[in-house]
PDB file of C-alpha atoms in Angstrom:
ATOM      1  CA  ASP A   1       0.000   0.000   0.000  1.00 41.00           C
ATOM      2  CA  ASP A   2       0.966   3.668  -0.006  1.00 42.00           C
ATOM      3  CA  GLU A   3       2.718   3.361   3.356  1.00 45.00           C
ATOM      4  CA  GLY A   4       5.184   0.781   2.063  1.00 44.00           C
ATOM      5  CA  ASN A   5       3.626  -2.140   3.939  1.00 43.00           C
ATOM      6  CA  GLU A   6       4.062  -5.661   2.622  1.00 42.00           C
ATOM      7  CA  ILE A   7       1.833  -6.649  -0.272  1.00 38.00           C
ATOM      8  CA  GLY A   8       1.907 -10.410  -0.702  1.00 41.00           C
ATOM      9  CA  SER A   9       5.578 -11.380  -0.612  1.00 45.00           C
ATOM     10  CA  ALA A  10       6.847  -8.018  -1.905  1.00 57.00           C
ATOM     11  CA  LYS A  11       7.427  -4.758  -0.086  1.00 74.00           C
ATOM     12  CA  ARG A  12       7.005  -1.510  -1.924  1.00 82.00           C
ATOM     13  CA  VAL A  13       9.462   1.249  -1.136  1.00 84.00           C
ATOM     14  CA  PHE A  14       8.875   4.882  -2.063  1.00 89.00           C
ATOM     15  CA  LEU A  15      11.987   7.035  -2.418  1.00 90.00           C
ATOM     16  CA  SER A  16      12.581  10.456  -3.941  1.00 88.00           C
ATOM     17  CA  GLU A  17      16.271  11.356  -3.497  1.00 89.00           C
ATOM     18  CA  ALA A  18      18.678  10.037  -6.138  1.00 91.00           C
ATOM     19  CA  PRO A  19      21.454   8.970  -3.704  1.00 91.00           C
ATOM     20  CA  ALA A  20      18.926   7.039  -1.618  1.00 92.00           C
ATOM     21  CA  ILE A  21      17.500   5.419  -4.757  1.00 92.00           C
ATOM     22  CA  LEU A  22      20.970   4.415  -5.976  1.00 92.00           C
ATOM     23  CA  ALA A  23      21.894   2.974  -2.573  1.00 92.00           C
ATOM     24  CA  TYR A  24      18.623   1.011  -2.379  1.00 92.00           C
ATOM     25  CA  LEU A  25      18.875  -0.397  -5.906  1.00 93.00           C
ATOM     26  CA  SER A  26      22.521  -1.301  -5.368  1.00 93.00           C
ATOM     27  CA  ALA A  27      21.707  -3.210  -2.189  1.00 91.00           C
ATOM     28  CA  LYS A  28      18.683  -4.883  -3.761  1.00 92.00           C
ATOM     29  CA  ASN A  29      20.542  -5.951  -6.919  1.00 92.00           C
ATOM     30  CA  ASN A  30      23.938  -6.572  -5.333  1.00 93.00           C
ATOM     31  CA  TRP A  31      25.640  -3.829  -7.373  1.00 93.00           C
ATOM     32  CA  LYS A  32      28.825  -3.837  -5.317  1.00 93.00           C
ATOM     33  CA  ASP A  33      30.726  -1.859  -7.937  1.00 93.00           C
ATOM     34  CA  ILE A  34      28.301   1.079  -7.834  1.00 94.00           C
ATOM     35  CA  TYR A  35      27.813   1.140  -4.049  1.00 95.00           C
ATOM     36  CA  PRO A  36      30.604  -0.864  -2.377  1.00 93.00           C
ATOM     37  CA  THR A  37      29.941  -3.217   0.505  1.00 92.00           C
ATOM     38  CA  ASP A  38      33.441  -2.658   1.884  1.00 92.00           C
ATOM     39  CA  ILE A  39      32.896  -0.170   4.687  1.00 94.00           C
ATOM     40  CA  SER A  40      35.884   2.064   3.853  1.00 94.00           C
ATOM     41  CA  SER A  41      35.068   2.223   0.134  1.00 92.00           C
ATOM     42  CA  ARG A  42      31.403   2.902   0.858  1.00 94.00           C
ATOM     43  CA  ALA A  43      32.353   5.696   3.269  1.00 95.00           C
ATOM     44  CA  LYS A  44      34.192   7.483   0.431  1.00 94.00           C
ATOM     45  CA  VAL A  45      31.136   7.188  -1.807  1.00 95.00           C
ATOM     46  CA  ASP A  46      28.892   8.451   1.002  1.00 95.00           C
ATOM     47  CA  GLU A  47      31.279  11.334   1.638  1.00 95.00           C
ATOM     48  CA  TYR A  48      30.881  12.505  -1.930  1.00 95.00           C
ATOM     49  CA  LEU A  49      27.090  12.023  -1.949  1.00 95.00           C
ATOM     50  CA  HIS A  50      26.730  14.154   1.179  1.00 94.00           C
ATOM     51  CA  TRP A  51      28.946  16.851  -0.370  1.00 96.00           C
ATOM     52  CA  HIS A  52      27.105  16.755  -3.676  1.00 96.00           C
ATOM     53  CA  HIS A  53      23.719  18.189  -2.706  1.00 91.00           C
ATOM     54  CA  SER A  54      25.116  21.308  -1.068  1.00 92.00           C
ATOM     55  CA  ASN A  55      27.778  21.901  -3.697  1.00 96.00           C
ATOM     56  CA  LEU A  56      27.771  20.475  -7.232  1.00 96.00           C
ATOM     57  CA  ARG A  57      23.973  20.451  -7.238  1.00 95.00           C
ATOM     58  CA  SER A  58      24.258  24.215  -7.730  1.00 95.00           C
ATOM     59  CA  VAL A  59      25.060  23.544 -11.405  1.00 94.00           C
ATOM     60  CA  THR A  60      21.431  22.578 -11.924  1.00 93.00           C
ATOM     61  CA  LYS A  61      20.141  25.389  -9.720  1.00 93.00           C
ATOM     62  CA  GLY A  62      22.200  28.067 -11.436  1.00 92.00           C
ATOM     63  CA  TYR A  63      22.199  26.994 -15.077  1.00 92.00           C
ATOM     64  CA  PHE A  64      19.713  24.267 -15.944  1.00 92.00           C
ATOM     65  CA  ARG A  65      16.663  24.927 -13.795  1.00 91.00           C
ATOM     66  CA  PRO A  66      16.267  28.631 -14.705  1.00 90.00           C
ATOM     67  CA  ARG A  67      16.122  27.604 -18.404  1.00 89.00           C
ATOM     68  CA  VAL A  68      13.677  24.712 -18.102  1.00 90.00           C
ATOM     69  CA  LEU A  69      11.540  26.154 -15.292  1.00 85.00           C
ATOM     70  CA  PRO A  70      11.326  29.866 -16.080  1.00 77.00           C
ATOM     71  CA  HIS A  71       7.972  30.048 -14.281  1.00 76.00           C
ATOM     72  CA  ALA A  72       9.838  29.391 -11.017  1.00 75.00           C
ATOM     73  CA  LEU A  73      10.612  33.135 -11.146  1.00 75.00           C
ATOM     74  CA  LEU A  74      13.963  32.961  -9.423  1.00 81.00           C
ATOM     75  CA  SER A  75      15.514  36.377  -8.989  1.00 88.00           C
ATOM     76  CA  ASP A  76      18.754  37.182 -10.767  1.00 89.00           C
ATOM     77  CA  ALA A  77      20.396  37.549  -7.359  1.00 93.00           C
ATOM     78  CA  VAL A  78      19.427  34.007  -6.325  1.00 93.00           C
ATOM     79  CA  VAL A  79      20.508  32.527  -9.669  1.00 92.00           C
ATOM     80  CA  ASN A  80      23.847  34.334  -9.447  1.00 93.00           C
ATOM     81  CA  VAL A  81      24.448  32.903  -5.965  1.00 95.00           C
ATOM     82  CA  HIS A  82      23.881  29.414  -7.357  1.00 94.00           C
ATOM     83  CA  LYS A  83      26.262  30.147 -10.254  1.00 93.00           C
ATOM     84  CA  ARG A  84      29.009  31.237  -7.874  1.00 94.00           C
ATOM     85  CA  GLU A  85      28.459  28.100  -5.779  1.00 96.00           C
ATOM     86  CA  ALA A  86      28.562  25.990  -8.959  1.00 95.00           C
ATOM     87  CA  ALA A  87      31.843  27.585 -10.053  1.00 94.00           C
ATOM     88  CA  HIS A  88      33.406  26.793  -6.673  1.00 95.00           C
ATOM     89  CA  ALA A  89      32.076  23.216  -6.716  1.00 96.00           C
ATOM     90  CA  LEU A  90      33.458  22.596 -10.202  1.00 95.00           C
ATOM     91  CA  LYS A  91      36.885  23.756  -9.040  1.00 95.00           C
ATOM     92  CA  VAL A  92      36.705  21.332  -6.103  1.00 95.00           C
ATOM     93  CA  LEU A  93      35.674  18.541  -8.479  1.00 95.00           C
ATOM     94  CA  GLU A  94      38.589  19.371 -10.773  1.00 93.00           C
ATOM     95  CA  ARG A  95      41.314  20.071  -8.227  1.00 92.00           C
ATOM     96  CA  SER A  96      40.379  17.689  -5.432  1.00 91.00           C
ATOM     97  CA  TYR A  97      38.227  14.714  -6.382  1.00 90.00           C
ATOM     98  CA  LEU A  98      39.465  14.302  -9.941  1.00 90.00           C
ATOM     99  CA  HIS A  99      43.038  15.369  -9.182  1.00 78.00           C
ATOM    100  CA  ARG A 100      43.263  12.475  -6.723  1.00 68.00           C
ATOM    101  CA  CYS A 101      42.113   9.963  -9.309  1.00 63.00           C
ATOM    102  CA  SER A 102      44.286  11.393 -12.103  1.00 56.00           C
ATOM    103  CA  THR A 103      47.387  10.920  -9.955  1.00 52.00           C
ATOM    104  CA  GLY A 104      46.340   7.621  -8.385  1.00 52.00           C
ATOM    105  CA  ALA A 105      47.236   4.112  -9.435  1.00 50.00           C
ATOM    106  CA  ASN A 106      43.808   2.462  -9.136  1.00 55.00           C
ATOM    107  CA  GLY A 107      41.800   4.140 -11.832  1.00 65.00           C
ATOM    108  CA  ASN A 108      40.495   7.331 -13.376  1.00 80.00           C
ATOM    109  CA  PHE A 109      37.001   7.609 -11.992  1.00 91.00           C
ATOM    110  CA  LEU A 110      35.879  10.024  -9.321  1.00 91.00           C
ATOM    111  CA  LEU A 111      37.162   8.182  -6.254  1.00 89.00           C
ATOM    112  CA  GLY A 112      40.201   6.654  -7.903  1.00 86.00           C
ATOM    113  CA  THR A 113      38.395   3.423  -8.735  1.00 88.00           C
ATOM    114  CA  SER A 114      38.743   1.399 -11.921  1.00 88.00           C
ATOM    115  CA  HIS A 115      34.977   1.627 -12.463  1.00 91.00           C
ATOM    116  CA  PRO A 116      32.302   4.273 -11.846  1.00 94.00           C
ATOM    117  CA  THR A 117      30.467   4.385  -8.535  1.00 95.00           C
ATOM    118  CA  ALA A 118      27.305   6.160  -7.417  1.00 96.00           C
ATOM    119  CA  ALA A 119      29.500   9.229  -6.891  1.00 96.00           C
ATOM    120  CA  ASP A 120      30.431   9.312 -10.596  1.00 97.00           C
ATOM    121  CA  PHE A 121      26.845   8.968 -11.754  1.00 96.00           C
ATOM    122  CA  MET A 122      25.589  11.731  -9.458  1.00 96.00           C
ATOM    123  CA  ALA A 123      28.387  14.121 -10.450  1.00 97.00           C
ATOM    124  CA  TYR A 124      28.230  13.357 -14.150  1.00 97.00           C
ATOM    125  CA  GLU A 125      24.543  14.170 -14.488  1.00 96.00           C
ATOM    126  CA  GLU A 126      25.166  17.637 -13.125  1.00 95.00           C
ATOM    127  CA  VAL A 127      28.022  18.373 -15.505  1.00 95.00           C
ATOM    128  CA  VAL A 128      26.835  16.628 -18.672  1.00 95.00           C
ATOM    129  CA  GLN A 129      23.717  18.778 -18.926  1.00 93.00           C
ATOM    130  CA  LEU A 130      25.985  21.797 -19.369  1.00 92.00           C
ATOM    131  CA  ARG A 131      27.567  20.151 -22.417  1.00 90.00           C
ATOM    132  CA  MET A 132      24.460  18.588 -23.968  1.00 92.00           C
ATOM    133  CA  CYS A 133      22.329  21.699 -23.565  1.00 91.00           C
ATOM    134  CA  ASN A 134      25.078  24.145 -24.616  1.00 89.00           C
ATOM    135  CA  LEU A 135      25.260  25.871 -21.236  1.00 88.00           C
ATOM    136  CA  TYR A 136      28.953  25.343 -20.548  1.00 79.00           C
ATOM    137  CA  ALA A 137      30.665  27.920 -22.750  1.00 70.00           C
ATOM    138  CA  ASP A 138      31.177  30.382 -19.902  1.00 68.00           C
ATOM    139  CA  VAL A 139      31.477  27.734 -17.176  1.00 80.00           C
ATOM    140  CA  LEU A 140      33.795  24.929 -18.272  1.00 81.00           C
ATOM    141  CA  ASP A 141      36.786  26.126 -20.267  1.00 82.00           C
ATOM    142  CA  HIS A 142      38.767  23.076 -21.378  1.00 82.00           C
ATOM    143  CA  SER A 143      42.114  24.573 -20.384  1.00 84.00           C
ATOM    144  CA  ASP A 144      40.914  25.169 -16.823  1.00 89.00           C
ATOM    145  CA  TYR A 145      39.238  21.792 -16.315  1.00 91.00           C
ATOM    146  CA  PRO A 146      41.315  19.077 -18.046  1.00 91.00           C
ATOM    147  CA  ASN A 147      40.492  16.465 -15.397  1.00 91.00           C
ATOM    148  CA  ILE A 148      36.762  17.039 -15.744  1.00 93.00           C
ATOM    149  CA  TYR A 149      36.922  16.761 -19.539  1.00 92.00           C
ATOM    150  CA  ALA A 150      38.995  13.553 -19.372  1.00 92.00           C
ATOM    151  CA  TRP A 151      36.604  12.036 -16.823  1.00 94.00           C
ATOM    152  CA  MET A 152      33.563  13.014 -18.894  1.00 94.00           C
ATOM    153  CA  ALA A 153      35.061  11.250 -21.909  1.00 94.00           C
ATOM    154  CA  LYS A 154      35.385   8.062 -19.852  1.00 94.00           C
ATOM    155  CA  MET A 155      31.801   8.371 -18.653  1.00 96.00           C
ATOM    156  CA  ARG A 156      30.572   8.861 -22.245  1.00 95.00           C
ATOM    157  CA  SER A 157      32.211   5.564 -23.207  1.00 95.00           C
ATOM    158  CA  LEU A 158      30.087   3.559 -20.747  1.00 95.00           C
ATOM    159  CA  PRO A 159      27.465   1.161 -22.173  1.00 93.00           C
ATOM    160  CA  TYR A 160      24.045   2.681 -22.887  1.00 94.00           C
ATOM    161  CA  HIS A 161      25.277   6.219 -22.285  1.00 96.00           C
ATOM    162  CA  ASP A 162      23.467   7.626 -25.318  1.00 96.00           C
ATOM    163  CA  GLU A 163      20.205   5.862 -24.493  1.00 96.00           C
ATOM    164  CA  VAL A 164      20.255   7.138 -20.920  1.00 96.00           C
ATOM    165  CA  HIS A 165      20.814  10.698 -22.160  1.00 97.00           C
ATOM    166  CA  ALA A 166      18.366  10.650 -25.074  1.00 97.00           C
ATOM    167  CA  ALA A 167      16.089  13.082 -23.246  1.00 96.00           C
ATOM    168  CA  LEU A 168      18.854  15.674 -22.905  1.00 95.00           C
ATOM    169  CA  GLU A 169      19.817  15.141 -26.546  1.00 95.00           C
ATOM    170  CA  GLU A 170      16.225  15.804 -27.584  1.00 95.00           C
ATOM    171  CA  LEU A 171      15.927  18.834 -25.321  1.00 92.00           C
ATOM    172  CA  GLY A 172      18.938  20.293 -27.089  1.00 91.00           C
ATOM    173  CA  ASP A 173      20.407  23.764 -26.968  1.00 90.00           C
ATOM    174  CA  LEU A 174      18.835  25.713 -24.105  1.00 89.00           C
ATOM    175  CA  ASN A 175      20.529  28.907 -25.250  1.00 82.00           C
ATOM    176  CA  GLU A 176      18.325  28.928 -28.330  1.00 70.00           C
ATOM    177  CA  ASN A 177      15.160  30.982 -28.122  1.00 64.00           C
ATOM    178  CA  HIS A 178      13.900  31.141 -31.679  1.00 60.00           C
ATOM    179  CA  VAL A 179      10.623  32.861 -32.477  1.00 60.00           C
ATOM    180  CA  GLY A 180       7.995  30.205 -33.014  1.00 65.00           C
ATOM    181  CA  SER A 181       9.849  27.486 -31.141  1.00 74.00           C
ATOM    182  CA  PRO A 182       7.669  25.278 -28.877  1.00 84.00           C
ATOM    183  CA  PRO A 183       7.128  26.421 -25.292  1.00 87.00           C
ATOM    184  CA  MET A 184       9.534  24.895 -22.784  1.00 89.00           C
ATOM    185  CA  ARG A 185       6.777  22.760 -21.298  1.00 90.00           C
ATOM    186  CA  GLU A 186       6.212  21.096 -24.672  1.00 92.00           C
ATOM    187  CA  ARG A 187       9.951  20.619 -25.209  1.00 93.00           C
ATOM    188  CA  LEU A 188      10.245  18.946 -21.814  1.00 93.00           C
ATOM    189  CA  ALA A 189       7.274  16.676 -22.478  1.00 95.00           C
ATOM    190  CA  LEU A 190       8.674  15.536 -25.829  1.00 95.00           C
ATOM    191  CA  ALA A 191      12.158  15.031 -24.381  1.00 96.00           C
ATOM    192  CA  THR A 192      10.717  12.917 -21.569  1.00 96.00           C
ATOM    193  CA  LYS A 193       8.853  10.690 -24.029  1.00 97.00           C
ATOM    194  CA  VAL A 194      11.941  10.266 -26.210  1.00 97.00           C
ATOM    195  CA  GLY A 195      14.027   9.452 -23.153  1.00 96.00           C
ATOM    196  CA  LEU A 196      11.589   6.833 -21.849  1.00 96.00           C
ATOM    197  CA  ARG A 197      11.421   5.123 -25.259  1.00 97.00           C
ATOM    198  CA  ALA A 198      15.213   4.989 -25.423  1.00 96.00           C
ATOM    199  CA  LEU A 199      15.433   3.531 -21.904  1.00 95.00           C
ATOM    200  CA  LYS A 200      12.857   0.859 -22.664  1.00 95.00           C
ATOM    201  CA  ALA A 201      14.695  -0.119 -25.848  1.00 95.00           C
ATOM    202  CA  ALA A 202      17.997  -0.300 -23.937  1.00 93.00           C
ATOM    203  CA  MET A 203      16.427  -2.481 -21.252  1.00 93.00           C
ATOM    204  CA  ARG A 204      15.021  -4.874 -23.860  1.00 93.00           C
ATOM    205  CA  GLN A 205      18.427  -5.075 -25.539  1.00 91.00           C
ATOM    206  CA  HIS A 206      20.166  -5.709 -22.216  1.00 86.00           C
ATOM    207  CA  GLU A 207      17.682  -8.431 -21.277  1.00 87.00           C
ATOM    208  CA  SER A 208      18.155 -10.108 -24.664  1.00 86.00           C
ATOM    209  CA  ILE A 209      21.934 -10.120 -24.239  1.00 84.00           C
ATOM    210  CA  ALA A 210      21.613 -11.461 -20.688  1.00 79.00           C
ATOM    211  CA  ARG A 211      19.584 -14.424 -21.934  1.00 79.00           C
ATOM    212  CA  LEU A 212      22.291 -15.494 -24.414  1.00 73.00           C
TER     213      LEU A 212
END
């Protein structure tokens, strides 16, 4: 039922925060690579996830949300605060988190691992929307953020990357504001539909491969 009580042999769980959802799905499906069971490795992932919402999340608040939710009527002063916080967070990502992995021996993902963890997926979704929606020209200069660009290239090479980001691809350039273009609400609706179709197709493909 709606309170998460047991229904038959299954228990329904209702979650809204992405880190909590990732942790739950990882535990349920035994995704030890995404959310490690080793207590020290998990603590490093949790450290990033706690940092994320008060720091790198400002990328969405300062750049993405004002474009896709203009009716939110955020003042320029509030948006500028989020942009300053985003700029600081990106420097921390570049000079701290990704500097450690670029100089480490274990791997080139966010926490120095040889594979992405929940920390990589949370961080990447903040940054990739800048690139895919053409919002990064004044934010992410390649010469200032070489570690971020190298890490993003590795994330783009992961299986099903394009399918997962089909919605952003469809949404397109958020700097464009051509006369006669569809309202943002319609663009979001279409992008959501395209994204869901791509995800369903990817899931069917994955299930077919798993059965081989």
